[in-house]
Amino acid sequence: MSVLTPASEVILRHHEQFLTHHLLIAGDLQDNLATEIEAGSVRVHTNQYHHWQSLIRQLGDNASFGLVADSAFVKGCDTLIYYWPKSKHEARFQLRSLFSILPPGTGVFVVGENRSGVRSVDKLMEGIVTFQKVDTARRCSLFYGQLENQVQFDQNNWWNSYQVGDVTVNTLPGVFSQDDLDVGSRLLLSTFDGPVSGSLLDIACGSGVLAAVLGKKNPDLTLTLSDVNAAAITSSKATLKANKLEGNVVTSNVYSAIEEKFDWIISNPPFHDGLKTNLAAADDLIRMAPNYLKSGGKLRIVANAFLPYPALLDSTFGNHKLIAQTGKFKVYQATKR
């Protein structure tokens, strides 16, 4: 059995309720519970590409990746197990999209860490599902209800936009810096005070703001953007379109779908997976960067000052430069020799 998250352990305390049911598992699933739980059938929808990559090895076509699930995929499912993400706005977006394609009467389990805000589910879904708390353990809460009314859902109603200089940034719920440019990305952009040429890869691109700002200032710059999150991929495409910029937006787990070499790799890399600290993606980003840089190509990243990236940069590239810092953030650069 794989290592399960506390939320999944709470689900398994009620395993007997799932034995004959046809499950749809969705939300912020971070383990392989879907391959281990006993049920009539199991399908999983995730908007995280790396989770999908892990699940399809055993679930095949019963695992789907995308911004929202489609009605054909969920057909026949009579019970939803939803893992609450760290953003209430993202949870509301995902649940309403699911409740637009699941039939009334569907059983709905919602589980999540208490610090994530899961206890607000009853208020957020008022008039759609009436939830009752059925378990509390491992600092998690489990709620159950039945879908009372199928809802209308239009993705176009969920967009948010803001300006960074003359760049329009378009974002969907669950995308980093959904409402405004974060301080770290602002610091990283401030270090590009001259022309940037050649090809650029923005890893963990989020809304696409970094690549869009640099592309607007440097029209000849060739842009590639990548992320694991379906909402980020959709948002980045919308940001490029709004600014009349050309770019290749790639769904990729760090470099898993990247085939070229670049003059620049930039990133404000994540160090959380859900609510947990996880440096694996950032470690891979740095360690494998020389394989995706041209000779003389540069990696430039911004990170919280306490994160242990200098030693990894030195062991990977031989050395690095600290080119900007504040009390909380540092911008590092390393060059492929």
Coordinates of C-alpha atoms in Angstrom, one line a residue:
M1 CA 0.0 0.0 0.0
S2 CA 1.3 3.5 -0.8
V3 CA 1.7 6.2 1.7
L4 CA -1.7 7.9 2.1
T5 CA -2.4 11.5 3.2
P6 CA -4.3 12.1 6.4
A7 CA -7.4 13.0 4.3
S8 CA -7.3 9.6 2.6
E9 CA -6.8 7.8 5.9
V10 CA -10.0 9.5 7.1
I11 CA -11.8 8.4 3.9
L12 CA -10.7 4.8 4.5
R13 CA -12.3 4.8 7.9
H14 CA -15.6 4.7 6.0
H15 CA -14.5 2.2 3.3
E16 CA -17.5 -0.1 3.8
Q17 CA -19.7 2.7 2.4
F18 CA -18.0 2.6 -1.0
L19 CA -17.9 -1.1 -1.7
T20 CA -20.9 -1.2 -4.1
H21 CA -20.7 2.4 -5.3
H22 CA -19.3 3.9 -8.5
L23 CA -16.9 6.6 -7.4
L24 CA -15.7 9.8 -8.9
I25 CA -12.7 11.1 -7.0
A26 CA -11.7 14.8 -7.7
G27 CA -10.1 17.8 -6.2
D28 CA -6.7 18.0 -4.5
L29 CA -5.9 14.3 -4.4
Q30 CA -2.2 13.8 -3.6
D31 CA -1.8 10.1 -3.3
N32 CA -2.9 6.8 -4.9
L33 CA -6.0 6.1 -2.8
A34 CA -8.0 5.8 -6.0
T35 CA -5.9 2.7 -7.0
E36 CA -6.4 1.1 -3.5
I37 CA -10.0 1.8 -2.4
E38 CA -12.5 -1.0 -2.9
A39 CA -15.6 0.1 -4.8
G40 CA -17.9 -0.9 -7.7
S41 CA -15.8 1.3 -9.9
V42 CA -13.4 4.2 -9.6
R43 CA -12.8 7.2 -11.8
V44 CA -10.5 10.1 -11.0
H45 CA -10.5 13.6 -12.4
T46 CA -7.5 15.9 -11.6
N47 CA -6.3 19.2 -12.9
Q48 CA -2.7 18.4 -11.8
Y49 CA -0.8 16.8 -14.6
H50 CA 1.8 15.1 -12.4
H51 CA -0.9 13.4 -10.3
W52 CA -2.6 12.2 -13.5
Q53 CA 0.7 10.8 -14.8
S54 CA 1.0 8.7 -11.6
L55 CA -2.6 7.5 -11.7
I56 CA -2.9 6.5 -15.4
R57 CA -0.3 3.7 -14.8
Q58 CA -3.0 1.7 -13.0
L59 CA -6.3 3.4 -13.9
G60 CA -5.7 4.1 -17.6
D61 CA -8.8 5.7 -19.2
N62 CA -10.4 5.9 -15.8
A63 CA -8.2 8.8 -14.9
S64 CA -8.7 12.1 -16.7
F65 CA -6.8 15.4 -16.6
G66 CA -8.1 18.8 -17.5
L67 CA -9.6 22.1 -16.2
V68 CA -13.0 20.5 -15.7
A69 CA -14.4 17.0 -16.1
D70 CA -16.8 16.2 -19.0
S71 CA -20.2 14.7 -18.7
A72 CA -19.3 11.5 -20.6
F73 CA -16.4 10.8 -18.2
V74 CA -18.6 11.0 -15.0
K75 CA -21.6 9.1 -16.5
G76 CA -22.6 6.3 -14.2
C77 CA -20.8 7.7 -11.1
D78 CA -23.1 7.8 -8.1
T79 CA -20.7 9.0 -5.4
L80 CA -18.2 11.9 -5.4
I81 CA -15.2 12.0 -3.1
Y82 CA -13.8 15.5 -3.3
Y83 CA -10.5 16.6 -1.7
W84 CA -10.6 20.2 -0.6
P85 CA -7.8 22.4 -2.0
K86 CA -6.1 25.2 -0.1
S87 CA -8.2 27.9 -2.0
K88 CA -11.9 28.2 -1.2
H89 CA -12.4 30.0 -4.5
E90 CA -10.8 27.0 -6.3
A91 CA -13.0 24.6 -4.4
R92 CA -16.1 26.5 -5.3
F93 CA -15.1 26.6 -9.0
Q94 CA -14.4 22.8 -9.1
L95 CA -17.4 21.7 -7.1
R96 CA -19.9 23.8 -9.1
S97 CA -18.4 22.5 -12.3
L98 CA -18.9 18.9 -11.0
F99 CA -22.4 19.7 -9.8
S100 CA -23.3 20.9 -13.3
I101 CA -22.7 17.4 -14.7
L102 CA -23.5 15.0 -11.8
P103 CA -27.2 14.1 -11.4
P104 CA -29.3 15.1 -8.4
G105 CA -29.1 12.4 -5.7
T106 CA -25.4 11.9 -6.1
G107 CA -23.7 11.2 -2.8
V108 CA -21.0 13.8 -2.0
F109 CA -18.1 13.3 0.4
V110 CA -15.8 16.3 1.0
V111 CA -12.6 15.8 3.0
G112 CA -9.8 18.2 3.8
E113 CA -7.4 19.5 6.4
N114 CA -9.1 21.8 8.9
R115 CA -6.6 24.6 8.2
S116 CA -7.6 24.6 4.5
G117 CA -11.0 26.0 5.2
V118 CA -12.9 22.8 4.5
R119 CA -15.3 23.5 7.3
S120 CA -16.9 26.3 5.2
V121 CA -18.2 23.8 2.6
D122 CA -21.8 23.9 3.9
K123 CA -22.0 27.7 3.6
L124 CA -20.3 27.7 0.1
M125 CA -22.6 25.0 -1.2
E126 CA -25.8 26.3 0.4
G127 CA -28.9 25.4 -1.6
I128 CA -26.9 22.8 -3.6
V129 CA -25.8 20.3 -1.1
T130 CA -26.7 20.2 2.7
F131 CA -23.6 18.8 4.4
Q132 CA -23.2 17.1 7.7
K133 CA -19.9 16.4 9.4
V134 CA -19.4 12.6 9.6
D135 CA -15.9 12.4 10.9
T136 CA -12.9 14.3 12.4
A137 CA -9.5 12.8 12.6
R138 CA -5.8 13.5 11.7
R139 CA -6.6 17.2 11.8
C140 CA -9.0 16.6 8.9
S141 CA -12.8 16.8 8.6
L142 CA -15.1 14.7 6.4
F143 CA -18.5 15.9 5.3
Y144 CA -21.4 14.1 3.6
G145 CA -24.4 15.3 1.7
Q146 CA -26.5 14.5 -1.4
L147 CA -26.6 16.7 -4.5
E148 CA -30.0 18.4 -4.3
N149 CA -30.0 20.5 -7.4
Q150 CA -27.9 20.4 -10.6
V151 CA -26.3 23.8 -11.1
Q152 CA -25.5 25.9 -14.2
F153 CA -21.8 26.4 -14.8
D154 CA -20.1 28.7 -17.3
Q155 CA -16.3 28.9 -17.1
N156 CA -16.4 32.4 -18.7
N157 CA -17.9 33.7 -15.5
W158 CA -14.9 32.8 -13.4
W159 CA -12.2 34.9 -15.0
N160 CA -10.3 37.6 -13.1
S161 CA -8.0 40.2 -14.8
Y162 CA -5.5 42.7 -13.6
Q163 CA -2.8 44.9 -15.1
V164 CA 1.0 44.8 -14.7
G165 CA 2.1 47.9 -16.6
D166 CA 0.7 47.6 -20.1
V167 CA 0.2 43.8 -19.7
T168 CA -3.2 42.3 -19.1
V169 CA -3.1 39.2 -16.9
N170 CA -6.0 36.7 -17.0
T171 CA -6.4 34.2 -14.2
L172 CA -8.8 31.4 -13.1
P173 CA -9.4 30.1 -9.6
G174 CA -6.5 28.1 -8.2
V175 CA -3.8 29.9 -10.2
F176 CA -0.9 31.5 -8.2
S177 CA -1.3 35.2 -7.8
Q178 CA -4.9 35.1 -9.0
D179 CA -5.7 38.7 -7.9
D180 CA -2.4 40.6 -8.2
L181 CA 1.2 40.2 -9.1
D182 CA 3.0 38.6 -6.1
V183 CA 6.0 40.2 -4.5
G184 CA 8.5 37.5 -5.6
S185 CA 7.6 37.7 -9.3
R186 CA 7.7 41.5 -9.1
L187 CA 11.3 41.3 -7.8
L188 CA 12.3 38.8 -10.5
L189 CA 10.9 41.0 -13.2
S190 CA 12.7 44.0 -11.8
T191 CA 16.1 42.3 -12.5
F192 CA 15.4 42.3 -16.3
D193 CA 16.4 46.0 -16.8
G194 CA 17.8 45.5 -20.3
P195 CA 16.9 43.7 -23.5
V196 CA 16.4 40.0 -23.4
S197 CA 16.9 38.0 -26.6
G198 CA 16.8 34.5 -27.9
S199 CA 14.4 31.8 -26.5
L200 CA 12.9 31.8 -23.0
L201 CA 11.2 29.0 -21.0
D202 CA 9.0 30.0 -18.1
I203 CA 8.5 27.0 -15.8
A204 CA 5.6 26.9 -13.4
C205 CA 4.2 29.8 -15.4
G206 CA 1.0 30.2 -13.5
S207 CA -0.9 33.0 -15.2
G208 CA 1.9 33.5 -17.7
V209 CA 2.7 37.0 -16.3
L210 CA 6.5 36.6 -16.3
A211 CA 6.7 35.5 -20.0
A212 CA 4.1 38.0 -21.0
V213 CA 5.8 41.0 -19.4
L214 CA 9.2 40.0 -20.9
G215 CA 7.7 39.2 -24.3
K216 CA 5.9 42.6 -24.5
K217 CA 9.2 44.4 -23.8
N218 CA 11.2 42.1 -26.1
P219 CA 9.1 41.4 -29.3
D220 CA 11.7 39.1 -30.8
L221 CA 11.9 36.9 -27.7
T222 CA 10.6 33.3 -28.4
L223 CA 8.3 32.3 -25.5
T224 CA 7.6 28.8 -24.1
L225 CA 5.5 28.5 -21.0
S226 CA 4.9 25.3 -18.9
D227 CA 2.9 24.2 -15.9
V228 CA 1.3 21.1 -14.3
N229 CA -1.9 22.9 -13.4
A230 CA -4.7 22.9 -16.0
A231 CA -6.0 26.2 -14.7
A232 CA -2.6 27.7 -15.2
I233 CA -2.3 26.4 -18.7
T234 CA -5.7 27.9 -19.6
S235 CA -4.8 31.2 -17.9
S236 CA -1.5 31.5 -19.6
K237 CA -3.0 31.0 -23.0
A238 CA -5.6 33.7 -22.3
T239 CA -2.9 36.1 -21.0
L240 CA -0.8 35.6 -24.2
K241 CA -3.9 36.1 -26.4
A242 CA -5.0 39.3 -24.5
N243 CA -1.6 40.8 -25.1
K244 CA -1.3 39.7 -28.8
L245 CA 1.7 37.6 -28.0
E246 CA 2.8 34.3 -29.6
G247 CA 4.0 31.5 -27.4
N248 CA 4.0 27.8 -26.9
V249 CA 2.1 26.8 -23.7
V250 CA 3.0 23.2 -22.7
T251 CA 1.5 21.0 -20.0
S252 CA 4.6 19.5 -18.4
N253 CA 5.8 18.2 -15.1
V254 CA 9.0 20.4 -14.9
Y255 CA 10.8 19.2 -18.0
S256 CA 8.8 16.1 -18.8
A257 CA 7.3 17.5 -22.0
I258 CA 10.2 19.9 -22.9
E259 CA 12.3 18.9 -25.9
E260 CA 14.2 22.1 -26.8
K261 CA 17.1 24.0 -25.4
F262 CA 16.8 27.7 -24.4
D263 CA 18.8 30.8 -23.8
W264 CA 16.8 31.6 -20.7
I265 CA 14.9 29.5 -18.1
I266 CA 13.0 31.6 -15.6
S267 CA 10.8 30.6 -12.7
N268 CA 9.1 31.5 -9.5
P269 CA 9.0 27.8 -8.5
P270 CA 6.4 26.4 -6.2
F271 CA 7.5 24.9 -2.9
H272 CA 4.1 23.6 -1.8
D273 CA 2.0 20.7 -3.1
G274 CA -1.4 21.6 -1.7
L275 CA -0.7 22.7 1.9
K276 CA 2.5 20.6 2.3
T277 CA 6.0 21.9 1.7
N278 CA 7.5 20.1 -1.3
L279 CA 10.8 21.1 -2.9
A280 CA 10.9 18.2 -5.4
A281 CA 9.8 20.3 -8.4
A282 CA 12.2 23.1 -7.7
D283 CA 15.0 20.7 -7.1
D284 CA 14.4 19.0 -10.4
L285 CA 14.1 22.4 -12.1
I286 CA 17.6 23.4 -11.0
R287 CA 19.3 20.0 -11.2
M288 CA 18.1 19.3 -14.8
A289 CA 18.4 22.9 -16.1
P290 CA 21.8 22.4 -17.8
N291 CA 20.2 19.8 -20.1
Y292 CA 17.7 22.4 -21.4
L293 CA 20.0 25.4 -21.6
K294 CA 22.1 26.3 -24.6
S295 CA 25.8 27.0 -24.0
G296 CA 25.9 30.3 -22.1
G297 CA 22.2 30.0 -21.3
K298 CA 21.0 31.3 -18.0
L299 CA 18.7 30.0 -15.3
R300 CA 17.1 32.9 -13.2
I301 CA 14.8 32.1 -10.4
V302 CA 13.2 33.9 -7.4
A303 CA 12.7 32.1 -4.1
N304 CA 12.0 32.6 -0.5
A305 CA 15.3 33.5 1.2
F306 CA 15.2 30.5 3.6
L307 CA 15.0 27.9 0.9
P308 CA 18.2 25.9 0.3
Y309 CA 18.8 26.6 -3.4
P310 CA 22.4 28.1 -3.4
A311 CA 24.1 24.8 -2.6
L312 CA 22.1 23.0 -5.3
L313 CA 22.9 25.7 -7.8
D314 CA 26.6 25.5 -7.1
S315 CA 26.6 21.7 -7.3
T316 CA 24.7 21.8 -10.6
F317 CA 26.4 24.8 -12.3
G318 CA 29.7 25.2 -10.4
N319 CA 28.6 28.6 -9.1
H320 CA 25.7 31.1 -9.0
K321 CA 25.1 34.8 -8.5
L322 CA 22.7 36.5 -6.1
I323 CA 21.4 39.3 -8.2
A324 CA 18.6 40.8 -6.0
Q325 CA 17.2 40.3 -2.6
T326 CA 14.7 41.7 -0.1
G327 CA 14.1 40.6 3.5
K328 CA 12.0 37.7 2.2
F329 CA 13.1 36.9 -1.4
K330 CA 16.2 36.3 -3.3
V331 CA 16.8 36.1 -7.1
Y332 CA 19.5 33.7 -8.2
Q333 CA 21.2 33.3 -11.6
A334 CA 23.4 30.5 -12.9
T335 CA 25.0 30.2 -16.3
K336 CA 25.7 27.0 -18.3
R337 CA 29.3 27.0 -19.2

